[in-house]
Amino acid sequence: MICLGIESTAHTFGVGIVDERGRVLVNERATFTTESGGIRPYKAFEHHVLFAEFVLKNALQNSGVKLSDIDLIAFAQGPGLGLTLRSGAVMARTLSKLLKKQLIGVNHCIAHVEIGKQTSGFKDPITLYVSGANTQILAFAAGRYRVFGETLDTGVGNFLDNFGRLLGLGFPAGPKIDELAKLGKNYIPLNYTIKGMDFSFSGILTNAEKKIKDEREKNNGKISDTFLHDICYSVQETVFAILTEATERAIAHVNKKEILLTGGVAANSRLQVMLASMAKDRGVKFKVVPRELAGDNGAMIAYAGILAHKAKVTQSKQSLAAPRRFAALETKDTAIIQDWRTDQVNAVWVK
Ligand code: ATP
Ligand code: FE2
């Protein structure tokens, strides 16, 4: 069985093709970026509309898979930005109708987890899922991926992007902060906000903003290289220590033996080192999703589609549990679900 997966929850329009054994045959994408400033939903939507056909064509050409070889169409049904989600949903519905193949809507967050399980070989991990809009500590219990801890405001990726914007780093800023932080030497104290198993980043952002303002006042409106390196270093040390602490607490509570790091921010070198060292101390295994599958991509959607399909999940059954705000405007069962939570999905394929 071959599944074509479409990703369009935010900045990336991706098409991936995966076979029944979970092998990625191709993983093409086009990502909306900016030189400065953040992501504007309408701009990202325009980008996706412009690139959708090109990405699909590349996926087919580079894999040698023909449209007629495809058995299943999966698409990211939520959570995400309404406009961008729709760009992928429209392509998915069209392909499904034209090819007369079944359509399956996938929860994007769960796709990040499942692709991490597939590549790591982990069966029952505690997952730290860190991306732009989401930051959750997840573990499977009683039929669903339960949230053991999560951000109370923005995802850590969006936090890093917003922090980067204060320094004019453009979007996405995460990878640039990762590099600049390596040159930092002096820790600038910042708030450390962890509340039980949950955490929040907006206070840290305000805190960092104030430090940047002070630096500009001292330095004729400019930011010195030393300060730039030190503030990136300090921000990373603070927020990644928070995430590591919450993950450590979760693993102590649930007594699992594996820690999986997945989502776009999983590519961060410092976060990987911190978690690896905590896992070593606790005597548990630790693995990170490969970089090419860390950020948003179509292959993870296709893979999650295959898992659901094999477990006999059908579109009309699974989306009943979730709220559908715009259902009347779209094909009923395939309406996008902007706020579809990880723990609303019955993960019947997990054994
Ligand atoms: P979500 O899964 O919440 O819908 P998303 O759609 O925004 O997230 P992902 O591609 O999973 O997207 O993650 C993108 C985020 O990852 C961006 O915020 C980006 O800055 C961040 N990121 C990418 N590489 C790194 C890195 N090396 N260090 C830190 N952050 C990074
Ligand atoms: Fe994502």
XYZ file of C-alpha atoms in Angstrom, residues 142-286:
145
model
C -5.714 4.314 27.984
C -6.131 4.647 24.229
C -4.854 8.161 23.684
C -1.699 10.235 23.695
C -2.205 12.036 26.995
C -0.715 15.438 27.710
C 1.398 15.270 30.857
C 2.664 18.818 30.589
C 2.403 21.641 28.098
C 2.970 25.286 27.414
C 0.384 27.611 28.885
C 0.955 30.181 26.148
C 3.003 29.909 22.947
C 4.926 26.925 21.625
C 8.682 27.075 22.193
C 9.317 27.470 18.423
C 7.063 30.512 18.191
C 8.692 31.861 21.335
C 12.146 31.519 19.715
C 10.852 33.087 16.481
C 9.341 36.031 18.393
C 12.522 36.478 20.399
C 14.519 36.339 17.146
C 12.270 38.994 15.653
C 13.334 41.396 18.444
C 16.878 40.896 17.176
C 15.887 41.160 13.457
C 16.729 37.522 12.713
C 13.782 36.808 10.344
C 11.572 33.698 10.224
C 12.272 31.015 11.296
C 14.739 32.294 13.889
C 15.225 28.990 15.779
C 18.127 27.672 13.659
C 19.934 31.059 13.781
C 19.557 31.294 17.573
C 20.947 27.744 17.806
C 24.143 28.900 16.034
C 24.505 32.281 17.784
C 24.028 30.674 21.218
C 27.120 28.516 20.662
C 29.215 31.719 20.794
C 27.662 32.963 24.058
C 29.735 32.831 27.268
C 27.961 34.835 29.953
C 24.586 33.855 31.339
C 22.151 36.774 31.562
C 19.580 35.881 34.269
C 16.008 35.425 32.962
C 12.716 34.294 34.514
C 12.373 30.556 34.985
C 8.678 29.703 34.700
C 7.522 26.204 35.396
C 4.186 25.542 37.067
C 3.844 21.943 38.124
C 4.179 20.042 34.869
C 3.286 23.054 32.709
C 5.413 25.978 31.661
C 5.080 29.357 29.972
C 7.285 31.503 27.776
C 5.612 34.918 27.453
C 7.166 36.252 30.680
C 10.608 35.195 29.478
C 9.996 37.009 26.195
C 9.089 40.245 28.001
C 12.106 39.746 30.215
C 14.464 39.272 27.229
C 12.878 42.249 25.442
C 13.748 44.444 28.414
C 17.380 43.244 28.372
C 17.593 44.010 24.636
C 16.152 47.500 25.215
C 18.687 48.159 27.991
C 21.501 47.025 25.682
C 20.325 49.372 22.909
C 20.103 52.294 25.362
C 23.640 51.637 26.562
C 25.030 51.128 23.084
C 23.661 54.003 20.909
C 20.740 51.974 19.645
C 22.910 49.027 18.614
C 23.427 45.511 19.867
C 26.993 44.313 20.339
C 27.997 40.882 19.053
C 28.880 39.806 22.596
C 25.416 40.718 23.842
C 23.755 39.027 20.849
C 25.607 35.786 21.560
C 25.039 35.978 25.312
C 21.301 36.681 25.099
C 20.746 33.825 22.615
C 22.776 31.520 24.869
C 20.850 32.613 27.983
C 17.436 32.255 26.365
C 18.267 28.750 25.166
C 19.724 27.675 28.527
C 16.633 28.929 30.343
C 13.841 27.542 28.181
C 15.539 24.233 27.428
C 16.274 23.688 31.135
C 12.542 24.203 31.775
C 11.626 21.639 29.105
C 14.204 19.165 30.369
C 13.006 19.545 33.960
C 9.349 18.957 33.036
C 10.249 15.953 30.876
C 12.337 14.477 33.669
C 9.461 14.845 36.091
C 7.066 13.200 33.640
C 9.327 10.235 33.118
C 9.693 9.799 36.865
C 5.879 9.768 37.246
C 5.028 7.325 34.490
C 8.070 5.094 34.744
C 8.702 4.761 31.000
C 12.105 3.779 29.648
C 12.393 5.877 26.492
C 12.463 9.597 25.746
C 11.686 10.775 22.232
C 12.322 14.312 21.005
C 10.240 15.362 17.989
C 8.879 18.462 16.178
C 10.691 21.327 14.449
C 12.641 22.475 17.539
C 13.977 18.904 17.967
C 16.660 19.998 15.478
C 18.181 22.207 18.201
C 21.665 21.029 19.150
C 21.615 22.334 22.733
C 18.199 20.885 23.572
C 19.402 17.506 22.308
C 22.482 17.631 24.550
C 20.483 18.610 27.654
C 17.931 15.829 27.190
C 20.587 13.244 26.363
C 22.418 14.046 29.570
C 19.230 13.865 31.681
C 18.284 10.535 30.059
C 21.768 9.149 30.752
C 21.505 10.156 34.427
C 18.167 8.383 34.724
C 19.301 5.300 32.787
C 16.661 5.666 30.057
C 17.060 5.648 26.265
C 16.936 8.887 24.311
